[in-house]
Amino acid sequence: MTRPLAIISGAGVAGLAAAWWLDRAGWRTLSIERAEHLRGNGYMLGLSGLGYETACRMGIHDRLAAEAYEINENVYLDSRGREILRLRYRDFLKGLPYLAVRRTTLVKALQDVLPASATLRFSRQIAGFVDHGASVTVTLDNGEELACDLLIGADGARSALRRQLFGPDGTCLQPLGYYFAVYDLEAPKEFDTDFVSYAEPGHLAEYYSLNDGRLAAMHVWRDAAPGLEQQTDKAGLLATVCAQSHPKVRHLTDQLRVSGARPVIDSLTMIDLPRWSSGRVMLLGDAAHCLTLVSGQGAGMALASAEMLAEALAGSASVEEALARHEARLRPVTTRLQARSRKMAAVFIPQSRFAFHLRNIVMRNMPRSWLGHYFTRSLRSEIELARGNG
Ligand SMILES: Cc1cc2nc3c(=O)[nH]c(=O)nc-3n(C[C@H](O)[C@H](O)[C@H](O)COP(=O)(O)OP(=O)(O)OC[C@H]3O[C@@H](n4cnc5c(N)ncnc54)[C@H](O)[C@@H]3O)c2cc1C
């Protein structure tokens, strides 16, 4: 009997993981990726909880661990260079499994374990589809028509398939009122800390030391104005954001400008949809429920969601039933993570001077064991929730 076919729009974390897990459930997959090759945004991401467990079950743990970054501590400095806080990861994680890898590394590891039943096509997009009930006809942007049993939109937070399925984004896009920028640059000689954060009211600049003498930089700042991500002079925008920052931050931003590199800038926008599927068409990963970087769980949930989808498909009488079961299992976890991210965003980047100083006093005086306890308890509760014990 021929295996059923799923067409997946997007070959990012969710799409590639789905191709792997659907093979396990007896499916073939065809991934349609807009980019010319697998995108490798170099930002650093932490894998823990459900996503970490899924990565282990996929057999990619050792590969990720070999390329992971050991973070000993994260030092927080204010705009005058005074130490606000020092977080030792060992105290904070309390032995909880955690990997800090670059997105590039995760995507490459997922690509390298793709099964023979998975086909990837680059530089293509889905122009439209028709769900006939018993199958779906997909039309690619070159006019080619393909039939499949399931269509998955794993094309990220700005998903085109989501708009084709449910219409204009409208209220499902929920900007949190922050922007982020990510880029790499050559590390200055004096930069010898693992992970340093320069914090000021309304703005946080973080730098991870990479193994190749470079820095992975990330900025998050508060700005409720829409559309900043459309600006063409991205380095110039960042220089404006950093105008009052610590001289080192300004120096690094100048360095970025001189290098001509273009940072990736986008708003922190959650995706909140009343449902993730219709008929035989579904959304997966950020396309369905973008949690934003504040949750620190987006990639992990994309991996876990792909695994849960395969389990639901293997254990259901129909595709529609599987999609309903998948959503019923995953939604409580994503709802909890989104609610926490909304609350945490204001703690992560306090806007006013008063809130900033208050946050710092609390963080400085809070026993480290409380922070660690909060973090580990949150991760464990999400694992239990996904197991149906929450
Ligand atoms: C700065 C930053 C830090 C983060 N930190 C963490 C962290 O610490 N831990 C964590 O777990 N998560 C983190 N995340 C979140 C995580 O990166 C995302 O949740 C995760 O990448 C989502 O995977 P995805 O496959 O759904 O989407 P993506 O990874 O965005 O992949 C979407 C894919 O679809 C393709 N595509 C887009 N449009 C189309 C189209 N029309 N047709 C075909 N293909 C298309 C894209 O090229 C891409 O390959 C962070 C995110 C950012 C930005």
Coordinates of C-alpha atoms and ligand atoms in Angstrom, one line a residue:
M1 CA 0.0 0.0 0.0
T2 CA 1.4 3.5 -0.9
R3 CA 2.1 5.6 2.1
P4 CA -0.1 8.7 2.4
L5 CA 1.6 12.0 1.5
A6 CA 1.8 15.2 3.5
I7 CA 3.0 18.4 1.7
I8 CA 4.7 20.8 4.2
S9 CA 5.1 24.5 3.5
G10 CA 8.4 25.6 5.1
A11 CA 11.5 23.6 6.0
G12 CA 12.4 25.3 9.3
V13 CA 12.4 23.6 12.7
A14 CA 8.7 22.5 12.7
G15 CA 8.7 21.5 9.0
L16 CA 11.9 19.4 9.1
A17 CA 10.9 17.8 12.4
A18 CA 7.4 16.9 11.0
A19 CA 9.1 15.2 8.0
W20 CA 11.1 13.0 10.4
W21 CA 8.2 12.2 12.7
L22 CA 5.7 11.6 9.9
D23 CA 8.0 9.0 8.4
R24 CA 7.7 7.2 11.7
A25 CA 3.9 7.3 11.4
G26 CA 4.1 5.7 7.9
W27 CA 3.8 8.9 5.8
R28 CA 5.8 10.4 3.0
T29 CA 6.5 14.1 2.9
L30 CA 7.3 16.8 0.4
S31 CA 8.6 20.0 1.9
I32 CA 8.2 23.2 -0.2
E33 CA 10.7 25.8 1.0
R34 CA 10.7 29.4 -0.2
A35 CA 14.4 30.0 0.4
E36 CA 17.1 28.8 -2.0
H37 CA 18.6 26.7 0.7
L38 CA 17.9 26.0 4.4
R39 CA 18.0 29.3 6.2
G40 CA 20.5 29.4 9.0
N41 CA 19.7 32.4 11.2
G42 CA 22.6 32.3 13.6
Y43 CA 20.8 33.3 16.7
M44 CA 21.3 31.3 19.8
L45 CA 18.5 29.3 21.2
G46 CA 18.1 27.2 24.3
L47 CA 16.6 23.8 24.1
S48 CA 15.0 22.4 27.3
G49 CA 11.8 20.6 28.5
L50 CA 9.6 19.0 25.9
G51 CA 11.7 20.0 22.9
Y52 CA 14.9 18.7 24.5
E53 CA 13.1 15.4 25.1
T54 CA 11.9 15.2 21.5
A55 CA 15.4 16.0 20.2
C56 CA 16.7 13.0 22.3
R57 CA 14.1 10.7 20.8
M58 CA 15.1 11.9 17.3
G59 CA 18.7 10.8 18.0
I60 CA 20.1 14.3 17.4
H61 CA 21.0 15.1 21.0
D62 CA 24.7 14.1 20.7
R63 CA 25.1 16.0 17.5
L64 CA 23.6 19.1 19.1
A65 CA 25.6 18.6 22.3
A66 CA 28.8 18.5 20.3
E67 CA 28.1 21.9 18.8
A68 CA 26.4 23.4 21.8
Y69 CA 27.8 26.4 23.8
E70 CA 28.7 26.0 27.4
I71 CA 27.3 29.0 29.2
N72 CA 28.8 29.3 32.6
E73 CA 27.2 32.6 33.6
N74 CA 25.3 35.6 32.3
V75 CA 26.5 38.9 33.6
Y76 CA 24.0 41.8 33.6
L77 CA 25.5 45.3 33.4
D78 CA 23.8 48.7 33.3
S79 CA 24.5 51.5 30.9
R80 CA 27.4 52.7 33.1
G81 CA 28.9 49.2 33.3
R82 CA 27.9 48.5 36.9
E83 CA 27.0 44.9 37.6
I84 CA 23.3 44.4 38.1
L85 CA 23.2 40.7 38.3
R86 CA 25.2 37.5 37.8
L87 CA 23.3 34.4 36.9
R88 CA 25.3 31.2 37.1
Y89 CA 23.6 28.7 34.8
R90 CA 24.6 25.8 37.0
D91 CA 22.6 27.3 39.9
F92 CA 19.8 28.3 37.7
L93 CA 19.3 25.1 35.8
K94 CA 19.7 22.8 38.8
G95 CA 20.9 19.9 36.7
L96 CA 18.0 20.2 34.3
P97 CA 18.9 19.1 30.7
Y98 CA 19.6 22.2 28.5
L99 CA 21.4 22.8 25.3
A100 CA 22.4 26.2 23.9
V101 CA 22.8 25.9 20.1
R102 CA 22.6 28.2 17.2
R103 CA 19.4 27.9 15.1
T104 CA 21.7 27.0 12.2
T105 CA 23.0 24.0 14.1
L106 CA 19.5 22.7 14.9
V107 CA 18.2 23.1 11.3
K108 CA 21.3 21.4 9.9
A109 CA 21.0 18.5 12.3
L110 CA 17.3 18.1 11.4
Q111 CA 18.2 18.2 7.7
D112 CA 20.9 15.6 8.1
V113 CA 18.6 13.0 9.6
L114 CA 15.8 13.4 7.1
P115 CA 14.5 10.0 6.1
A116 CA 14.3 8.7 2.5
S117 CA 10.6 9.2 2.5
A118 CA 11.1 13.0 2.8
T119 CA 11.7 15.2 -0.3
L120 CA 12.7 18.8 -0.1
R121 CA 12.1 21.4 -2.8
F122 CA 13.7 24.8 -2.6
S123 CA 12.9 28.2 -4.1
R124 CA 9.2 27.3 -4.3
Q125 CA 6.0 28.4 -2.5
I126 CA 2.5 27.2 -2.4
A127 CA 0.3 29.5 -4.5
G128 CA -3.1 27.9 -3.4
F129 CA -4.9 24.8 -2.5
V130 CA -8.3 23.1 -2.7
D131 CA -9.4 20.8 0.1
H132 CA -11.7 18.2 -1.5
G133 CA -12.4 16.4 1.7
A134 CA -10.8 13.1 0.8
S135 CA -7.6 14.8 -0.5
V136 CA -6.0 18.2 -1.1
T137 CA -4.8 19.7 -4.4
V138 CA -1.9 22.0 -3.9
T139 CA -0.8 24.5 -6.6
L140 CA 2.8 25.6 -6.5
D141 CA 4.0 29.1 -7.7
N142 CA 5.3 27.5 -11.0
G143 CA 1.7 26.3 -11.7
E144 CA 2.5 22.7 -10.9
E145 CA -0.4 20.8 -9.2
L146 CA 0.1 18.1 -6.6
A147 CA -2.3 15.9 -4.7
C148 CA -1.8 15.1 -1.0
D149 CA -3.6 13.7 2.0
L150 CA -2.5 16.4 4.4
L151 CA -1.2 19.9 3.9
I152 CA 0.9 21.4 6.7
G153 CA 1.8 25.1 7.0
A154 CA 5.1 25.2 8.9
D155 CA 6.1 28.5 7.3
G156 CA 6.8 30.5 10.4
A157 CA 5.2 33.3 12.3
R158 CA 4.5 35.3 9.0
S159 CA 2.9 32.1 7.5
A160 CA 1.4 32.6 4.0
L161 CA -0.4 29.3 4.3
R162 CA -2.2 30.6 7.4
R163 CA -3.6 33.5 5.3
Q164 CA -4.6 31.1 2.5
L165 CA -6.4 29.0 5.1
F166 CA -8.0 31.5 7.4
G167 CA -7.9 34.8 5.5
P168 CA -6.0 38.0 6.5
D169 CA -4.1 37.8 9.7
G170 CA -6.0 40.6 11.5
T171 CA -6.4 39.9 15.2
C172 CA -4.5 36.6 15.3
L173 CA -1.3 38.7 15.2
Q174 CA -0.7 40.1 18.6
P175 CA 2.3 42.4 18.8
L176 CA 3.7 42.6 22.3
G177 CA 5.1 46.1 21.8
Y178 CA 8.8 45.0 21.4
Y179 CA 11.2 44.5 18.6
F180 CA 14.3 42.3 18.4
A181 CA 17.4 42.4 16.3
V182 CA 19.9 39.6 15.8
Y183 CA 23.3 39.5 14.0
D184 CA 26.8 38.2 14.3
L185 CA 30.0 40.2 14.4
E186 CA 33.7 39.9 15.1
A187 CA 34.4 39.8 18.9
P188 CA 36.5 42.6 20.2
K189 CA 39.7 41.3 21.9
E190 CA 38.7 42.4 25.4
F191 CA 35.4 40.5 25.2
D192 CA 36.0 37.4 27.3
T193 CA 32.7 36.8 29.0
D194 CA 30.5 33.8 27.9
F195 CA 27.3 35.8 27.9
V196 CA 26.9 39.4 28.8
S197 CA 23.7 41.5 28.9
Y198 CA 23.6 45.3 28.9
A199 CA 20.3 46.3 30.4
E200 CA 18.7 49.8 30.5
P201 CA 15.1 50.9 30.7
G202 CA 13.3 49.7 27.6
H203 CA 16.3 48.0 26.0
L204 CA 18.4 44.9 26.5
A205 CA 21.5 44.0 24.4
E206 CA 23.0 40.5 24.8
Y207 CA 26.2 39.1 23.5
Y208 CA 27.2 35.4 23.4
S209 CA 30.8 34.5 22.7
L210 CA 31.0 32.0 19.9
N211 CA 33.8 29.5 19.4
D212 CA 35.0 31.1 16.2
G213 CA 36.0 34.5 17.6
R214 CA 32.7 36.0 16.8
L215 CA 29.8 37.3 18.9
A216 CA 26.1 36.4 18.5
A217 CA 24.3 39.6 19.3
M218 CA 20.6 40.1 20.2
H219 CA 18.8 43.3 21.1
V220 CA 15.2 43.5 22.4
W221 CA 13.6 46.9 22.9
R222 CA 10.3 48.4 23.6
D223 CA 8.5 50.3 20.8
A224 CA 4.8 50.1 20.1
A225 CA 5.1 51.8 16.7
P226 CA 4.2 49.3 14.0
G227 CA 6.3 48.5 10.9
L228 CA 9.9 49.2 12.1
E229 CA 10.9 45.8 10.6
Q230 CA 10.2 47.4 7.1
Q231 CA 12.9 50.0 7.5
T232 CA 15.7 49.6 5.0
D233 CA 18.6 51.0 7.1
K234 CA 18.4 48.4 9.8
A235 CA 21.9 49.1 11.3
G236 CA 20.9 52.8 11.4
L237 CA 17.7 51.9 13.3
L238 CA 19.7 49.9 15.8
A239 CA 22.2 52.7 16.3
T240 CA 19.2 55.0 17.2
V241 CA 17.9 52.4 19.7
C242 CA 21.4 52.2 21.3
A243 CA 22.1 55.9 21.4
Q244 CA 22.0 56.0 25.2
S245 CA 23.5 52.5 25.8
H246 CA 26.8 51.6 27.3
P247 CA 29.8 52.7 25.1
K248 CA 30.6 49.1 24.3
V249 CA 27.1 48.5 22.9
R250 CA 27.4 51.7 20.8
H251 CA 30.8 50.6 19.6
L252 CA 29.6 47.2 18.6
T253 CA 26.6 48.7 16.8
D254 CA 29.0 51.1 15.0
Q255 CA 31.1 48.0 14.1
L256 CA 27.9 46.4 12.6
R257 CA 27.2 49.5 10.6
V258 CA 30.8 49.6 9.2
S259 CA 30.7 45.9 8.3
G260 CA 27.7 46.4 6.1
A261 CA 26.0 43.3 7.6
R262 CA 22.2 43.5 7.9
P263 CA 20.7 42.5 11.2
V264 CA 17.4 40.6 11.2
I265 CA 14.9 42.9 12.8
D266 CA 11.3 41.9 13.6
S267 CA 8.6 42.6 16.1
L268 CA 7.8 40.3 19.0
T269 CA 4.4 39.1 17.7
M270 CA 2.4 36.2 19.2
I271 CA 0.0 34.2 17.0
D272 CA -3.2 33.4 18.7
L273 CA -5.7 31.5 16.5
P274 CA -9.0 30.0 17.6
R275 CA -8.1 26.8 15.8
W276 CA -5.0 25.5 14.0
S277 CA -6.6 23.4 11.3
S278 CA -9.5 23.1 8.9
G279 CA -10.3 19.8 7.1
R280 CA -7.0 18.3 5.9
V281 CA -5.0 21.5 6.2
M282 CA -3.2 22.5 9.4
L283 CA -0.6 24.9 10.9
L284 CA 2.4 23.8 12.9
G285 CA 5.1 25.6 14.9
D286 CA 5.2 29.4 14.9
A287 CA 2.6 29.5 12.1
A288 CA 0.1 28.2 14.5
H289 CA 1.1 29.6 17.9
C290 CA 4.2 31.7 17.8
L291 CA 5.3 32.1 21.4
T292 CA 8.0 34.8 20.7
L293 CA 11.6 34.5 22.0
V294 CA 10.5 35.6 25.5
S295 CA 9.2 32.1 26.1
G296 CA 12.5 30.5 25.2
Q297 CA 10.4 27.5 24.0
G298 CA 9.4 28.2 20.4
A299 CA 11.8 25.8 18.7
G300 CA 11.3 23.2 21.4
M301 CA 7.6 23.3 21.0
A302 CA 7.9 23.1 17.2
L303 CA 9.9 19.8 17.7
A304 CA 7.5 18.5 20.3
S305 CA 4.4 19.4 18.3
A306 CA 5.8 17.5 15.2
E307 CA 6.2 14.4 17.4
M308 CA 2.7 14.8 18.9
L309 CA 1.3 15.2 15.3
A310 CA 2.8 11.9 14.2
E311 CA 1.5 10.1 17.3
A312 CA -2.0 11.5 16.6
L313 CA -1.9 10.5 13.0
A314 CA -0.7 7.0 13.9
G315 CA -3.5 6.6 16.5
S316 CA -6.5 8.1 14.7
A317 CA -9.1 6.8 12.3
S318 CA -9.0 9.9 10.1
V319 CA -6.7 12.9 9.4
E320 CA -9.4 15.2 10.8
E321 CA -9.6 13.3 14.0
A322 CA -5.8 13.3 14.3
L323 CA -5.6 17.1 13.8
A324 CA -8.3 17.6 16.5
R325 CA -6.4 15.3 18.9
H326 CA -3.1 17.0 18.2
E327 CA -4.5 20.4 19.0
A328 CA -6.4 19.3 22.1
R329 CA -3.1 17.9 23.5
L330 CA -0.9 20.8 22.6
R331 CA -3.1 23.8 23.1
P332 CA -3.0 23.9 26.9
V333 CA 0.8 24.0 26.9
T334 CA 1.0 26.8 24.3
T335 CA -1.7 28.8 26.0
R336 CA 0.2 28.6 29.3
L337 CA 3.5 29.5 27.6
Q338 CA 1.9 32.5 25.8
A339 CA 0.4 33.8 29.0
R340 CA 3.7 33.5 30.8
S341 CA 5.5 35.3 27.9
R342 CA 3.1 38.2 28.1
K343 CA 3.9 38.6 31.8
M344 CA 7.6 38.0 31.4
A345 CA 8.1 40.5 28.6
A346 CA 7.6 43.4 31.1
V347 CA 10.0 41.8 33.5
F348 CA 12.5 41.1 30.8
I349 CA 12.5 44.7 29.5
P350 CA 11.0 47.1 32.0
Q351 CA 10.0 50.3 30.4
S352 CA 10.3 53.0 33.1
R353 CA 13.3 53.8 35.2
F354 CA 11.3 53.0 38.3
A355 CA 10.3 49.6 37.0
F356 CA 13.8 48.9 35.8
H357 CA 15.4 49.6 39.2
L358 CA 12.7 47.8 41.1
R359 CA 13.2 44.7 38.9
N360 CA 16.9 44.9 39.5
I361 CA 16.5 45.1 43.2
V362 CA 14.2 42.1 43.3
M363 CA 16.5 40.1 41.0
R364 CA 19.6 41.0 43.0
N365 CA 18.0 40.0 46.3
M366 CA 16.0 37.0 45.2
P367 CA 17.7 33.8 46.3
R368 CA 19.1 32.1 43.1
S369 CA 17.4 28.9 44.2
W370 CA 14.0 30.6 43.8
L371 CA 14.8 31.5 40.2
G372 CA 16.1 28.0 39.5
H373 CA 13.0 26.6 41.1
Y374 CA 10.7 28.8 39.1
F375 CA 12.4 27.8 35.8
T376 CA 12.6 24.0 36.5
R377 CA 9.0 23.9 37.9
S378 CA 7.7 25.7 34.8
L379 CA 9.4 23.2 32.5
R380 CA 8.3 20.2 34.4
S381 CA 4.7 21.5 34.5
E382 CA 4.7 21.9 30.7
I383 CA 5.9 18.3 30.3
E384 CA 3.2 17.0 32.6
L385 CA 0.6 19.1 30.8
A386 CA 1.5 17.6 27.5
R387 CA 1.3 14.2 29.0
G388 CA -2.2 15.0 30.1
N389 CA -1.3 15.2 33.8
G390 CA -1.4 19.0 34.1
Ligands
LIG1 C1 16.1 35.8 18.5 C2 15.3 34.6 18.8 C3 15.6 33.8 19.9 C4 14.9 32.6 20.1 N1 15.3 31.9 21.2 C5 14.7 30.7 21.4 C6 15.1 29.8 22.4 O1 15.9 30.1 23.2 N2 14.5 28.6 22.5 C7 13.5 28.2 21.7 O2 13.0 27.0 21.8 N3 13.0 29.0 20.7 C8 13.6 30.2 20.5 N4 13.2 31.1 19.5 C9 12.0 30.7 18.7 C10 12.3 29.7 17.6 O3 13.4 30.1 16.8 C11 11.0 29.5 16.7 O4 9.9 29.3 17.6 C12 11.2 28.4 15.8 O5 12.3 28.6 14.9 C13 9.9 28.1 15.0 O6 10.1 27.1 14.0 P1 9.2 27.1 12.7 O7 9.7 26.0 11.9 O8 7.7 27.2 13.1 O9 9.4 28.5 12.0 P2 10.8 29.0 11.3 O10 11.9 28.4 12.1 O11 10.7 30.4 11.2 O12 10.8 28.3 9.9 C14 9.9 28.7 8.9 C15 10.4 28.2 7.5 O13 9.4 28.4 6.5 C16 10.0 29.1 5.4 N5 9.0 29.9 4.8 C17 8.5 31.1 5.2 N6 7.5 31.5 4.3 C18 7.4 30.5 3.4 C19 6.5 30.3 2.3 N7 5.6 31.2 2.0 N8 6.6 29.2 1.6 C20 7.6 28.2 1.9 N9 8.4 28.4 2.9 C21 8.3 29.5 3.7 C22 11.2 29.8 6.0 O14 12.2 30.1 5.0 C23 11.7 28.9 7.1 O15 12.6 27.9 6.5 C24 13.9 32.3 19.3 C25 13.5 33.1 18.2 C26 14.2 34.2 17.9 C27 13.9 35.1 16.7

